Short mmCIF file of C-alpha atoms in Angstrom, two decimals:
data_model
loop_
_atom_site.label_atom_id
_atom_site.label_comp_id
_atom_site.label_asym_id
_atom_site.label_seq_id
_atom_site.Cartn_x
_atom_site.Cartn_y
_atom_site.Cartn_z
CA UNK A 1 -0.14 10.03 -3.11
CA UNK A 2 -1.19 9.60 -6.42
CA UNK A 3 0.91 6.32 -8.17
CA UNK A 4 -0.30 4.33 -11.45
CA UNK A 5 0.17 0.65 -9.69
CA UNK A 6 0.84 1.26 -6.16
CA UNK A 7 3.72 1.07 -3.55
CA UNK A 8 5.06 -1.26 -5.96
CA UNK A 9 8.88 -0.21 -4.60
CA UNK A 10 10.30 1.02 -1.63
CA UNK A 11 11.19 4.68 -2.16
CA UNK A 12 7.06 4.78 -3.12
CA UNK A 13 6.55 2.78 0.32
CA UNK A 14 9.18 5.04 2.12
CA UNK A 15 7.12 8.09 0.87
CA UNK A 16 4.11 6.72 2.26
CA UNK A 17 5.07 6.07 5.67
CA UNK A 18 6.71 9.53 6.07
CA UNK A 19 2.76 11.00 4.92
CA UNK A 20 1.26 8.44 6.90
CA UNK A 21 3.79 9.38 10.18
CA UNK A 22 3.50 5.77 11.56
CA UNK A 23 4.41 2.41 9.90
CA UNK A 24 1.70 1.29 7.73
CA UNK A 25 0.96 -1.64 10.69
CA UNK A 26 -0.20 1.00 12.90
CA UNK A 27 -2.37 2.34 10.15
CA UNK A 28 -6.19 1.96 9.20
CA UNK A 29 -7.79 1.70 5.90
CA UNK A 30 -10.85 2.43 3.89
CA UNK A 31 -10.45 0.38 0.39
CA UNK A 32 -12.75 2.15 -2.21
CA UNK A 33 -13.18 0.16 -5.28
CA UNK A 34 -16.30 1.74 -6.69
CA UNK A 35 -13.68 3.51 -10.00
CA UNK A 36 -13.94 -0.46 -11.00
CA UNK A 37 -17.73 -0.22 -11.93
CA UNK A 38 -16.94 1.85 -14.75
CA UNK A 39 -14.72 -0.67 -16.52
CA UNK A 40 -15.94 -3.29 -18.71
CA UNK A 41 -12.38 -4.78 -17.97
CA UNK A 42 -13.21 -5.49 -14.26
CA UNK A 43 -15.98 -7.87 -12.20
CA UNK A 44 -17.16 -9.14 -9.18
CA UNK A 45 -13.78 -11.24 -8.65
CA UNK A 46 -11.34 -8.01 -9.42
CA UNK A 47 -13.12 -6.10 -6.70
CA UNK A 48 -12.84 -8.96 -4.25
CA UNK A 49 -9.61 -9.58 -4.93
CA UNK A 50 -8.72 -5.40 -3.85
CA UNK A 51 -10.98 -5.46 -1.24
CA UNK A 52 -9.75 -9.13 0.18
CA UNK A 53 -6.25 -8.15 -0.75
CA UNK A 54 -6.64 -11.02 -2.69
CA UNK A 55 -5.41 -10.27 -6.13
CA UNK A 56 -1.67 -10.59 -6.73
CA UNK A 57 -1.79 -6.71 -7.52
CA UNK A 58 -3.13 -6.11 -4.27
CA UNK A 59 0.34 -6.39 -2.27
CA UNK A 60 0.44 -2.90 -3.65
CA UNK A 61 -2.33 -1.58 -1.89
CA UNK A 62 -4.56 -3.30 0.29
CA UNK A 63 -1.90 -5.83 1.15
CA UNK A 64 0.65 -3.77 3.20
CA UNK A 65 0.08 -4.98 5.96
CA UNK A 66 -2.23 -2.13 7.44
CA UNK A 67 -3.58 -2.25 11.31
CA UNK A 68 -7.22 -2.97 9.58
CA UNK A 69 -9.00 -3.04 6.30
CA UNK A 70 -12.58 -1.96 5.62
CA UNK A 71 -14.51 -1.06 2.79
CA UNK A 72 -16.20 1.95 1.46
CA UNK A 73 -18.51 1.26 -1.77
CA UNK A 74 -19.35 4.89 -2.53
CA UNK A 75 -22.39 3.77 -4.43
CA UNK A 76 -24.01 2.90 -0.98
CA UNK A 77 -23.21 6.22 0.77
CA UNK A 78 -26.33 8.23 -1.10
CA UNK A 79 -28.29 5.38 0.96
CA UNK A 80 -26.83 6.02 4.53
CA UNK A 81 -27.13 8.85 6.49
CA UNK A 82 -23.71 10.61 6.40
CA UNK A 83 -23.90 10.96 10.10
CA UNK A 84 -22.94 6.55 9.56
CA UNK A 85 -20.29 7.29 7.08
CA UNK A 86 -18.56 10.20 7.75
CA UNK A 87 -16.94 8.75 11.08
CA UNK A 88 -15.93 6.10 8.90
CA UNK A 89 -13.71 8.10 6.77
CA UNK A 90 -12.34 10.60 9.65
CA UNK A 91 -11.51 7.76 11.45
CA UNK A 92 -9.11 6.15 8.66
CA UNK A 93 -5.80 6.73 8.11
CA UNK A 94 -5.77 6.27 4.38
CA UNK A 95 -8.11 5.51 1.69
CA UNK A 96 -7.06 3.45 -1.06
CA UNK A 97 -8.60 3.89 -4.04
CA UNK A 98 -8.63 1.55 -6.49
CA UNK A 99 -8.35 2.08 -10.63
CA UNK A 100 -11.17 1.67 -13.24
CA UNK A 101 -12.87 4.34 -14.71
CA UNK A 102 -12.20 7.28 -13.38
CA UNK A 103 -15.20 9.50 -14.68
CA UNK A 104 -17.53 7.06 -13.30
CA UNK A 105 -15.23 7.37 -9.72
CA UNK A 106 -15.60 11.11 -10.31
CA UNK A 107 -19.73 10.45 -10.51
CA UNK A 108 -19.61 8.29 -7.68
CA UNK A 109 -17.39 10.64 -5.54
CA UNK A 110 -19.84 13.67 -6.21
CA UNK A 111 -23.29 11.78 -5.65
CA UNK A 112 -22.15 10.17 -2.58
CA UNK A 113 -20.56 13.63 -0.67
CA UNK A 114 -16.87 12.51 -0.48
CA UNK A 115 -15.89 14.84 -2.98
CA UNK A 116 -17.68 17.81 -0.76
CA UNK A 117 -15.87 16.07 2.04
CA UNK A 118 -11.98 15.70 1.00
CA UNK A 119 -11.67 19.70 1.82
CA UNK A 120 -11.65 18.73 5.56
CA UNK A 121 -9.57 15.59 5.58
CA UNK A 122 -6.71 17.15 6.95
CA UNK A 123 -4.85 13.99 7.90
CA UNK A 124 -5.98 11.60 5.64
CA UNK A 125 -3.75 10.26 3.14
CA UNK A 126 -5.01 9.02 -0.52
CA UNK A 127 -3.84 6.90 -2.61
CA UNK A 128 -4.55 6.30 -5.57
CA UNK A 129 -3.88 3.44 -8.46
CA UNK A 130 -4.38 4.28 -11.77
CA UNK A 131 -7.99 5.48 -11.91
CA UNK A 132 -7.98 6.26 -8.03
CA UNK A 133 -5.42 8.89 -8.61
CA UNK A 134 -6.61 10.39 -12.03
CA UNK A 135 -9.79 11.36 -10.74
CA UNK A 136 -8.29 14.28 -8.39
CA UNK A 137 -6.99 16.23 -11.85
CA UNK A 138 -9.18 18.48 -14.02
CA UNK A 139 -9.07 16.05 -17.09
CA UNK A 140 -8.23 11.79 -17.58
CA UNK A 141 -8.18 12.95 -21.81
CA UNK A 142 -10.72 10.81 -23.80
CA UNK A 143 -8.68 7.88 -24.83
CA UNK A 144 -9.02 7.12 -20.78
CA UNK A 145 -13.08 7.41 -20.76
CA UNK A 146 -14.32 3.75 -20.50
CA UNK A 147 -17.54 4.77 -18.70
CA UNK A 148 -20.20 4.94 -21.33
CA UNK A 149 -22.40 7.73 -19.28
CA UNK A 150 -19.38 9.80 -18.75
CA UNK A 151 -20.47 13.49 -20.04
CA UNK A 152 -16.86 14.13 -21.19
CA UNK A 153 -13.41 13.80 -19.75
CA UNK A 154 -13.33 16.48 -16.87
CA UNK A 155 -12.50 14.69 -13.34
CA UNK A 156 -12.25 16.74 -9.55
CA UNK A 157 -9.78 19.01 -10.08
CA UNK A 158 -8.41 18.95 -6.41
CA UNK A 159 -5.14 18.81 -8.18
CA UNK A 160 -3.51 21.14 -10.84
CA UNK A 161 -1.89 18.78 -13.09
CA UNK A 162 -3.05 15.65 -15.38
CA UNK A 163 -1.82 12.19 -15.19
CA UNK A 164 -1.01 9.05 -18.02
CA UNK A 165 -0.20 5.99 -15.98
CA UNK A 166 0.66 2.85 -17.05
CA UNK A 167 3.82 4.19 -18.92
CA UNK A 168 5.60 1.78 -21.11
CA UNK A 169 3.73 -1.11 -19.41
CA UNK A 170 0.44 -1.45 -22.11
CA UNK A 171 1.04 -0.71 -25.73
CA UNK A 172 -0.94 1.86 -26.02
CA UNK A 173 0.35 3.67 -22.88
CA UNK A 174 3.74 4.71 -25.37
CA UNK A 175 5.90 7.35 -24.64
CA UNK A 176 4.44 8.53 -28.17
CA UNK A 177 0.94 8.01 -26.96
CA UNK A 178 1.70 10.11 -23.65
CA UNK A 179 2.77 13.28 -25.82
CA UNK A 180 0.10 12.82 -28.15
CA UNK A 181 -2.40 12.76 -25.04
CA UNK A 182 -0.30 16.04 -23.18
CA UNK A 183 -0.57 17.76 -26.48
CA UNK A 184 -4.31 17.97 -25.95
CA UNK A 185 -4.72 18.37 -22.26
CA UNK A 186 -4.56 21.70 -21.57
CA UNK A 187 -2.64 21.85 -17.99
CA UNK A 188 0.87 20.55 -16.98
CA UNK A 189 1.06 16.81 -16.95
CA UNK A 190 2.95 14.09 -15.58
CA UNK A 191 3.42 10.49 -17.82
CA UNK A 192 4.29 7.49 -15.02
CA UNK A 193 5.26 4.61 -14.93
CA UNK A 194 4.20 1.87 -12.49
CA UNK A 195 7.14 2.30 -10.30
CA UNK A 196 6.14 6.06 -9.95
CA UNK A 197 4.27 7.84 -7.62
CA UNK A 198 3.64 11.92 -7.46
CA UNK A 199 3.19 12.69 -3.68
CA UNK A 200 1.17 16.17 -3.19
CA UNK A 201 1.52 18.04 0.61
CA UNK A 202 -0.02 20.89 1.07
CA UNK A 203 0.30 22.04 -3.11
CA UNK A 204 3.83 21.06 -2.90
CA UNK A 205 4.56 18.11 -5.22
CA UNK A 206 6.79 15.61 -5.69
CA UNK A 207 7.79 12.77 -7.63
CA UNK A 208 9.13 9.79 -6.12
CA UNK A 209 9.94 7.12 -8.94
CA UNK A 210 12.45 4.05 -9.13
CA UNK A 211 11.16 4.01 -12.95
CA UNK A 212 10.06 5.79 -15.51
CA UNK A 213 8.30 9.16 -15.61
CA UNK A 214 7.92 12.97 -17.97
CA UNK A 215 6.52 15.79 -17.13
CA UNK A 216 4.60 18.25 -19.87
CA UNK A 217 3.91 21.85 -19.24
CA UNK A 218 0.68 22.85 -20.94
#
């Protein structure tokens, strides 16, 4: 599930329950907030406040409600045997993944192994905020590059398609900035708004939205 601010609405939280196939108080999660790192907008506090479900903005992710909340830093993993972590992740229901930066998530996700891992996480569910869920698409566009190491714009690629979030909510995340950005991105493209989330099962997709949202072929 790949939103730009959450399960901020409850089609979005309807969606999630059907992927998750059990309320979300029966369900375990792994917060990753490592994408947060990479942006000089976010600090100690910020991350707390996701992790904690702390932050007001949290309600949309780490404050559901789930069964339990733990945390995976993914800048620790290169330091623990994976024989510690993986179990960790198998075992979880869902990992949400916070926004930031999502070349230096994209870093992070590599070094650590997750990215070798998400192949075999058959049942886990993702999802992503902002950052969290641009980081599965081939390319975030430059404008979106906050991390000053990042080589260039290029992300996982588990997905086909490119994401803007934030639509209509900053004001440079335009309707005229989206088609500005899709004109450059080189693969189909979805513009959302924060009340929007793109739900992909098995390389079907779907948008479920009580807001705004566009989507751009290449």
């Amino acid at each position: 599930m790949l939103t730009s601010g959450g399960v901020t609405n409850p089609s979005i939280h309807s969606a999630l329950v059907q992927l998750l196939g059990k309320p979300i108080s029966e369900s375990h999660a792994l917060c990753v907030p490592t994408a947060q790192w990479g942006n000089p907008m976010s600090s100690p506090a910020s991350v707390r406040g996701f992790v904690a479900a702390a932050d007001p903005r949290s309600r949309h992710s780490s404050g559901l409600g789930w069964a339990s909340l733990g945390l995976l830093e993914l800048t620790a993993l290169p330091t623990i045997d994976a024989q510690r972590w993986v179990p960790w992740v198998r075992e979880a229901d869902v990992l949400l993944v916070n926004g930031g930066d999502a070349t230096y998530l994209c870093h992070w996700m590599r070094e650590s192994g997750l990215a070798d891992l998400l192949p075999s996480l058959h049942d886990t569910v993702w999802v992503g905020v902002s950052a969290g869920s641009m980081v599965l698409t081939p390319r975030i566009g430059t404008d979106f590059v906050e991390w000053p190491a990042a080589p260039d714009d290029r992300t996982l690629g588990v997905v086909d398609f490119s994401i803007f979030p934030h639509l209509e909510v900053f004001p440079t995340n335009t309707m005229a900035d989206a088609e500005r950005w899709a004109a450059d991105i080189g693969v189909p493209s979805y513009a959302i708004d924060d009340q929007t989330a793109v739900t992909v099962v098995d390389g079907s997709v779907e948008v479920v939205s009580e807001g705004q949202w566009t989507k751009f072929e290449a």
